[in-house]
Coordinates of N, CA, C and O in Angstrom, one line a residue:
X28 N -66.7 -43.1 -65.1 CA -66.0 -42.7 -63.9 C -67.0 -42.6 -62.8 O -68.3 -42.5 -63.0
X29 N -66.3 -42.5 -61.5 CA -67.4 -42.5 -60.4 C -67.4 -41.3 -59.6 O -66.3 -40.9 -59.2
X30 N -68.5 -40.7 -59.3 CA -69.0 -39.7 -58.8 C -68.5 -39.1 -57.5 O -68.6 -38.0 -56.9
X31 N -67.8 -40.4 -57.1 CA -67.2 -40.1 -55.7 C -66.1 -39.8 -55.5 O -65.5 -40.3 -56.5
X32 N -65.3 -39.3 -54.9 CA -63.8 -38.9 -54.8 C -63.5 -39.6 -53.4 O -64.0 -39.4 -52.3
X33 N -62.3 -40.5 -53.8 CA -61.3 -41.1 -52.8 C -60.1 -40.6 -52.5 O -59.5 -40.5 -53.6
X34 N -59.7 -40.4 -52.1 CA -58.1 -39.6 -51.2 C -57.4 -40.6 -50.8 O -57.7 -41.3 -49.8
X35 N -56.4 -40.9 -51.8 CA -55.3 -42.4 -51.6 C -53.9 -41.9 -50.7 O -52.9 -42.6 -50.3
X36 N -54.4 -40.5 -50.5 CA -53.1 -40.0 -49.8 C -53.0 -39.9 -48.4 O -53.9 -40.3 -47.7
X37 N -52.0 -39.5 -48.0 CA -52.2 -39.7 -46.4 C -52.1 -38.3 -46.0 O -51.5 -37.5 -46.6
X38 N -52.8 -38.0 -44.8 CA -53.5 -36.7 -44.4 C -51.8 -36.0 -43.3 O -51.0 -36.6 -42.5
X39 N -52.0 -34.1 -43.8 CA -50.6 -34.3 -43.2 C -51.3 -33.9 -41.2 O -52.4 -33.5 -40.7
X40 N -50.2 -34.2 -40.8 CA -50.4 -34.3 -39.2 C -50.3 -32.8 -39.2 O -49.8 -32.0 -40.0
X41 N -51.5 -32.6 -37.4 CA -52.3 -31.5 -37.4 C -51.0 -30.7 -36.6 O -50.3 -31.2 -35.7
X42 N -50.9 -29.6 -36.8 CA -49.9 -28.6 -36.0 C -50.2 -28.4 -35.1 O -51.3 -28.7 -34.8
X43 N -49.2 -27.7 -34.1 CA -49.5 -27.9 -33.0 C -50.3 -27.0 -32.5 O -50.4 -26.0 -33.2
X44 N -51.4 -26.8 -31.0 CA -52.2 -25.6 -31.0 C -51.3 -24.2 -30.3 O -51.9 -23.2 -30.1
X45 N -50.4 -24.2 -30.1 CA -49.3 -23.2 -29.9 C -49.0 -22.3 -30.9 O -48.4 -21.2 -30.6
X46 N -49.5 -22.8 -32.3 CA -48.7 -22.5 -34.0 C -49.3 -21.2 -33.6 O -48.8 -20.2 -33.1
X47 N -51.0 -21.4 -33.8 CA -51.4 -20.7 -34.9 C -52.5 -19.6 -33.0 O -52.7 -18.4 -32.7
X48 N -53.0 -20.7 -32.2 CA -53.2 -19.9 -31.1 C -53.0 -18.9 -30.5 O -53.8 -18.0 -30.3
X49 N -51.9 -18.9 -30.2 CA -51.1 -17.9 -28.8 C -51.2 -18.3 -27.6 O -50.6 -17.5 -26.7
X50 N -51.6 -19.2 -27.2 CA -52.1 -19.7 -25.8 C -50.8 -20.1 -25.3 O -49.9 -20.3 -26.1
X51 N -50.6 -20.3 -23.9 CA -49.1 -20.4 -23.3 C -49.8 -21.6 -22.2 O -50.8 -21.6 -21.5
X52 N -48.8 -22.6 -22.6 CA -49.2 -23.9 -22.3 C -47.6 -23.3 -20.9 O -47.0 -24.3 -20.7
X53 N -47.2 -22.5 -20.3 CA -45.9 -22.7 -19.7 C -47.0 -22.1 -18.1 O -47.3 -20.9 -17.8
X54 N -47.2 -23.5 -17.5 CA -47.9 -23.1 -16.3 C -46.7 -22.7 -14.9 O -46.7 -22.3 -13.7
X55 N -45.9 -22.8 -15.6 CA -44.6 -22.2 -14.2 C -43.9 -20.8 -14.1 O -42.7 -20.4 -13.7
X56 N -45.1 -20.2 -14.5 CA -45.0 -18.5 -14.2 C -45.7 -18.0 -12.7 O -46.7 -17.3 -12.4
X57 N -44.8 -18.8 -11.9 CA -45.4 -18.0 -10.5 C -45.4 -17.1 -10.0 O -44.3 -17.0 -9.5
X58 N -46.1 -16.2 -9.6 CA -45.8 -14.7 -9.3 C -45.4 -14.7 -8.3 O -45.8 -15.6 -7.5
X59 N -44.3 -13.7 -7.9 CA -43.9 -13.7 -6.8 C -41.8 -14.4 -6.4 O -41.1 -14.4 -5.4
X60 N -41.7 -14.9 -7.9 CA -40.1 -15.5 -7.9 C -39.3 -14.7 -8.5 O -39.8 -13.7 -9.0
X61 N -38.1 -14.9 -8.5 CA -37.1 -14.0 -9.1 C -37.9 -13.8 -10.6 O -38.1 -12.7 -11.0
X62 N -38.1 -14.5 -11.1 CA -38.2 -14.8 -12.6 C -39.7 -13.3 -13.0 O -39.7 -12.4 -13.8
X63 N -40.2 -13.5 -12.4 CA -41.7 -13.2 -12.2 C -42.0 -12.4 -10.8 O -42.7 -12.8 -9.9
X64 N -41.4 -11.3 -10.8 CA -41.7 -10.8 -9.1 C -42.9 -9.9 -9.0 O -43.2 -9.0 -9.8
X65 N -43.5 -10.3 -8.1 CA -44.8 -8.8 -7.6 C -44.3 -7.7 -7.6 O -43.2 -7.3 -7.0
X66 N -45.4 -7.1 -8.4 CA -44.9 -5.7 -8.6 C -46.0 -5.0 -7.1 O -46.9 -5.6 -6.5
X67 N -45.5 -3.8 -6.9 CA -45.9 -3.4 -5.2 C -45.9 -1.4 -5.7 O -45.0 -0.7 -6.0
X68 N -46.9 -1.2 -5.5 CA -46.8 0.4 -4.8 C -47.1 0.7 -3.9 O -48.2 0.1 -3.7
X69 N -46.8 1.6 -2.8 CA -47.2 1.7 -1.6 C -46.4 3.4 -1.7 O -45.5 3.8 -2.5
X70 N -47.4 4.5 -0.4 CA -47.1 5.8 -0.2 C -46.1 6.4 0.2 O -45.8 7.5 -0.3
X71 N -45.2 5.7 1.5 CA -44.4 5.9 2.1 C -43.5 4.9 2.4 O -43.7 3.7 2.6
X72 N -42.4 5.5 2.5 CA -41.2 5.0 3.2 C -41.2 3.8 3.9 O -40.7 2.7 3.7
X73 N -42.2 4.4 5.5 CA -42.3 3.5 6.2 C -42.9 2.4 6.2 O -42.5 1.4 6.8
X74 N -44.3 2.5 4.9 CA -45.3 1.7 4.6 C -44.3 0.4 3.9 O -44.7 -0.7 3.9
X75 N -42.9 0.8 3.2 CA -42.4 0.2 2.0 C -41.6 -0.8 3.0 O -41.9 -2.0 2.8
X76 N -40.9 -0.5 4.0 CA -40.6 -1.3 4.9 C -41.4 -2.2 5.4 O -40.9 -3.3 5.4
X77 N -42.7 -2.2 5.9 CA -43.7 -2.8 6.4 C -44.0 -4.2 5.2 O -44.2 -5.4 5.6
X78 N -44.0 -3.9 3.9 CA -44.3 -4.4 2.7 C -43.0 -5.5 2.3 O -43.1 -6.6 1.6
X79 N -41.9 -4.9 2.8 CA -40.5 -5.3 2.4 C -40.1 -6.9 3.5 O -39.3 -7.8 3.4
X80 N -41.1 -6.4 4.7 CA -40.4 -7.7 5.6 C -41.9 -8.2 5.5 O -42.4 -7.6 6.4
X81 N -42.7 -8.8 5.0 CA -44.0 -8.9 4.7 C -43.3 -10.4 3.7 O -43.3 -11.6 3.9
X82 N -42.8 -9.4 2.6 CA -42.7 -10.1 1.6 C -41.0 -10.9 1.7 O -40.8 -11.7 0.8
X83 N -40.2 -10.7 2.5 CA -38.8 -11.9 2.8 C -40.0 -12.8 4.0 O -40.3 -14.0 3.9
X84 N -40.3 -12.3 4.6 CA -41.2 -13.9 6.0 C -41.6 -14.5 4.8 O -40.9 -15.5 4.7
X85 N -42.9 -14.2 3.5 CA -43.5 -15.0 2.7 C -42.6 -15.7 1.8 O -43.0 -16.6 1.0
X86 N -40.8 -15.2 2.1 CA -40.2 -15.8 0.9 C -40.3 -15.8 -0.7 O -40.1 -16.7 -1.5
X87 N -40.7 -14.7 -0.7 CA -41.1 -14.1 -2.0 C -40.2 -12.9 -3.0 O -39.6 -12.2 -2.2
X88 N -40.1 -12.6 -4.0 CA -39.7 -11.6 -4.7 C -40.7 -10.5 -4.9 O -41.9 -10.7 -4.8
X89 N -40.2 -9.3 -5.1 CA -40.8 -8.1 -5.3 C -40.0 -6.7 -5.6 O -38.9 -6.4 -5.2
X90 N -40.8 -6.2 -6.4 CA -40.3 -4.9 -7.0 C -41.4 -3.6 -6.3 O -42.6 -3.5 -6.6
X91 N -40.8 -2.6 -5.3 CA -41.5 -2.2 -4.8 C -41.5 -1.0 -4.9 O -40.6 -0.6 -4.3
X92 N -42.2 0.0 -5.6 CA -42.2 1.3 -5.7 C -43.1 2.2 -5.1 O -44.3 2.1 -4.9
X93 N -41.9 3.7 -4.4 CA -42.6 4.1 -3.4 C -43.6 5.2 -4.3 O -42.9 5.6 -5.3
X94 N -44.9 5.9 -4.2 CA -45.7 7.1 -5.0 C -46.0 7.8 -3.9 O -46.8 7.4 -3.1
X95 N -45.4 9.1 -3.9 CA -45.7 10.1 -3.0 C -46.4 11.1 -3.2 O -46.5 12.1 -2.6
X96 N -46.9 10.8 -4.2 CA -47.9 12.0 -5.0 C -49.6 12.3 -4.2 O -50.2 11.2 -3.9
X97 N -50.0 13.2 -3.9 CA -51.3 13.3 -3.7 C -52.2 12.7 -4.3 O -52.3 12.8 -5.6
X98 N -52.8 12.0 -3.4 CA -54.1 10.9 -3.8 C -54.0 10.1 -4.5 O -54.8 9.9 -5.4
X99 N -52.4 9.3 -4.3 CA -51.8 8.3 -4.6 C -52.5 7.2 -4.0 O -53.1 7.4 -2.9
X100 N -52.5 5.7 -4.8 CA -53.4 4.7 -3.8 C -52.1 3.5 -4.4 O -51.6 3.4 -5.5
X101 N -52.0 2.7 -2.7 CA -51.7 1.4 -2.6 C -52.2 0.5 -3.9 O -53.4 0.4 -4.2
X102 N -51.3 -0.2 -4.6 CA -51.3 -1.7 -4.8 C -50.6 -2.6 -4.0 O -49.3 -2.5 -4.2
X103 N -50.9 -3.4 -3.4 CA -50.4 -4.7 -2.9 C -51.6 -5.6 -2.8 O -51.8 -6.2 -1.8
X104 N -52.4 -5.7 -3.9 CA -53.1 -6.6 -4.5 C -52.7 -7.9 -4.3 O -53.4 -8.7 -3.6
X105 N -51.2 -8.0 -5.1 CA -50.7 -9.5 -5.8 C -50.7 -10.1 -4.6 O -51.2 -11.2 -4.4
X106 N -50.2 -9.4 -3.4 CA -49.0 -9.8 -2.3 C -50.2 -10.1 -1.1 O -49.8 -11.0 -0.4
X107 N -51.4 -9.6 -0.9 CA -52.7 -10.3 -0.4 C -53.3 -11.4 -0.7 O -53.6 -12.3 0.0
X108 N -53.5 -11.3 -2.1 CA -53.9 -12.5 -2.5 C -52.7 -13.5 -2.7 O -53.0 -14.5 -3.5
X109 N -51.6 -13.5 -2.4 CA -50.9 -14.8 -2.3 C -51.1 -14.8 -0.5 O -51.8 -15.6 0.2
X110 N -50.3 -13.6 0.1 CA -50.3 -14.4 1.4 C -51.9 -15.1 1.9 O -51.9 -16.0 2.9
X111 N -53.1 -14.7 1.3 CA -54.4 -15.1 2.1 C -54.7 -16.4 1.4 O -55.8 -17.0 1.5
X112 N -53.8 -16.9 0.6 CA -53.8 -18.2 -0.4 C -54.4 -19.3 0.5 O -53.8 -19.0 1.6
X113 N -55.2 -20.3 0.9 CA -55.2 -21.4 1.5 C -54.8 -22.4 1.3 O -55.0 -22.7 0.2
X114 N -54.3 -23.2 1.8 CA -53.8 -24.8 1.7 C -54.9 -25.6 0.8 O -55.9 -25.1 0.4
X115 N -54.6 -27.2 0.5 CA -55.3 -27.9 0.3 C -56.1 -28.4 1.6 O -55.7 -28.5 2.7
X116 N -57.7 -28.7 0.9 CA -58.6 -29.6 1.9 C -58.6 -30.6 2.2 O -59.3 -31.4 1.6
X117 N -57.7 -31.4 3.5 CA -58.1 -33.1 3.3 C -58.5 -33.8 4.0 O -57.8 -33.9 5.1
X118 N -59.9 -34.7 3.9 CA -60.6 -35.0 4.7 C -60.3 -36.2 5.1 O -59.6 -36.6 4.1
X119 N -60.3 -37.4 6.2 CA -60.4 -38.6 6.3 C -61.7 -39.1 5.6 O -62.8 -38.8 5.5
X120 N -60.8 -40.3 5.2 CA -61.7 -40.9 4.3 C -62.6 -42.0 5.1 O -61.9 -42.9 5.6
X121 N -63.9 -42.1 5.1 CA -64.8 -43.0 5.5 C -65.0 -44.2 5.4 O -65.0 -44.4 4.1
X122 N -65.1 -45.2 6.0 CA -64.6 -46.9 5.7 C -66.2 -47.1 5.1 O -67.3 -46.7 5.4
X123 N -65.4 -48.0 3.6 CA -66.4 -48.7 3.2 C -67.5 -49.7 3.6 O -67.2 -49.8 4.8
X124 N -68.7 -50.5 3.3 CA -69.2 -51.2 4.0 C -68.8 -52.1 4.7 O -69.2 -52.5 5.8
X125 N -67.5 -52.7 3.9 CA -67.2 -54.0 4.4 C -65.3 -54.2 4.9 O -64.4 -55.0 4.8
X126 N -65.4 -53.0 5.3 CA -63.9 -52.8 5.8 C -64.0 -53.4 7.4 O -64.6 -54.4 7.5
X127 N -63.5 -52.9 8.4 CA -63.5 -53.2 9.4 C -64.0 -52.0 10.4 O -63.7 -50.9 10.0
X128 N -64.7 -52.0 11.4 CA -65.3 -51.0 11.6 C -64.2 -50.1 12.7 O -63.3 -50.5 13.4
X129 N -64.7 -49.0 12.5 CA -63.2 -47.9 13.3 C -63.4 -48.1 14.7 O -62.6 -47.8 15.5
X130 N -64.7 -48.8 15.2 CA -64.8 -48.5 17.4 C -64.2 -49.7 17.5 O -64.1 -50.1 18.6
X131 N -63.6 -50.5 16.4 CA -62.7 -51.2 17.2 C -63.3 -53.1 17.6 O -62.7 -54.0 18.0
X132 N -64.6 -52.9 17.4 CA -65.4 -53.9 17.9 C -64.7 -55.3 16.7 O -65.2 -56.4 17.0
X133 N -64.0 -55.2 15.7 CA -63.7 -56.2 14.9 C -64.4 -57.2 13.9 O -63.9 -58.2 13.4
X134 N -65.9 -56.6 13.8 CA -67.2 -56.7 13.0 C -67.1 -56.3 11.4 O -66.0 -55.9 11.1
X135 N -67.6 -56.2 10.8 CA -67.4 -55.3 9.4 C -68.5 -54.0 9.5 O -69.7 -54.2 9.7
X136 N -67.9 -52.7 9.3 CA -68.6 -51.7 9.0 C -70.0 -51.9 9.1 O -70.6 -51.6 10.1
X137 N -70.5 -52.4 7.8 CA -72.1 -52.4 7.2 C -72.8 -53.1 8.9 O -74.0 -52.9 9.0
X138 N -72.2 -53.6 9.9 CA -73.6 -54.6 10.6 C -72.9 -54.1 12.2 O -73.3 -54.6 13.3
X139 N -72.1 -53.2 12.0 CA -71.6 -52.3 13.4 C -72.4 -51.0 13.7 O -73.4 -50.9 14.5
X140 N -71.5 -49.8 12.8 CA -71.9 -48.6 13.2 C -72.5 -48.4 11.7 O -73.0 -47.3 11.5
X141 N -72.5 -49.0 10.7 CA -73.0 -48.9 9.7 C -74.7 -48.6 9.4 O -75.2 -48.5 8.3

């Protein structure tokens, strides 16, 4: 007999990484929707209002609770960092060597302004 061991079988397919993980592959938990609303504390009344048309301009959901307790402190964490969110960056893209050149002269790039 031979010293080696062969596996004539077929290997079973690998589970999935969700099984045994815990990791949440569900990227459409946006804060801020009905589903998922910002949660909000703020001190006063008036402050809650201020927070309340803040958050219908941003088009957003929220659960807002007023704490009137001494040396109570604001959260509206969530609701700053979405509204201070920035857009995407997009730059114009620069003509390759041998494109045509942008002043117009009808030359190629590389032997114009290249």
């Amino acid at each position: 007999m031979s010293d080696k061991f062969f596996y004539k079988g077929r290997q079973d397919a690998r589970q999935h990484h969700t099984a045994y993980g815990g990791f949440q592959t569900n990227a459409s938990q946006k804060s801020g929707s009905k589903k998922y609303p910002l949660t909000l504390v703020v001190t006063s009344e008036a402050r809650k209002k201020e927070v309340e048309a803040q958050v219908t301009e941003a088009k957003l959901h929220a659960t807002i609770s007023v704490d009137t307790r001494e040396g109570a402190v604001e959260s509206v964490n969530e609701l700053t960092a979405i509204l201070n969110k920035t857009g995407t960056v997009t730059t114009a893209k620069s003509p390759s060597r041998n494109d045509a050149c942008t002043c117009g002269s009808g030359i190629k790039f590389k032997k114009c302004c290249g």
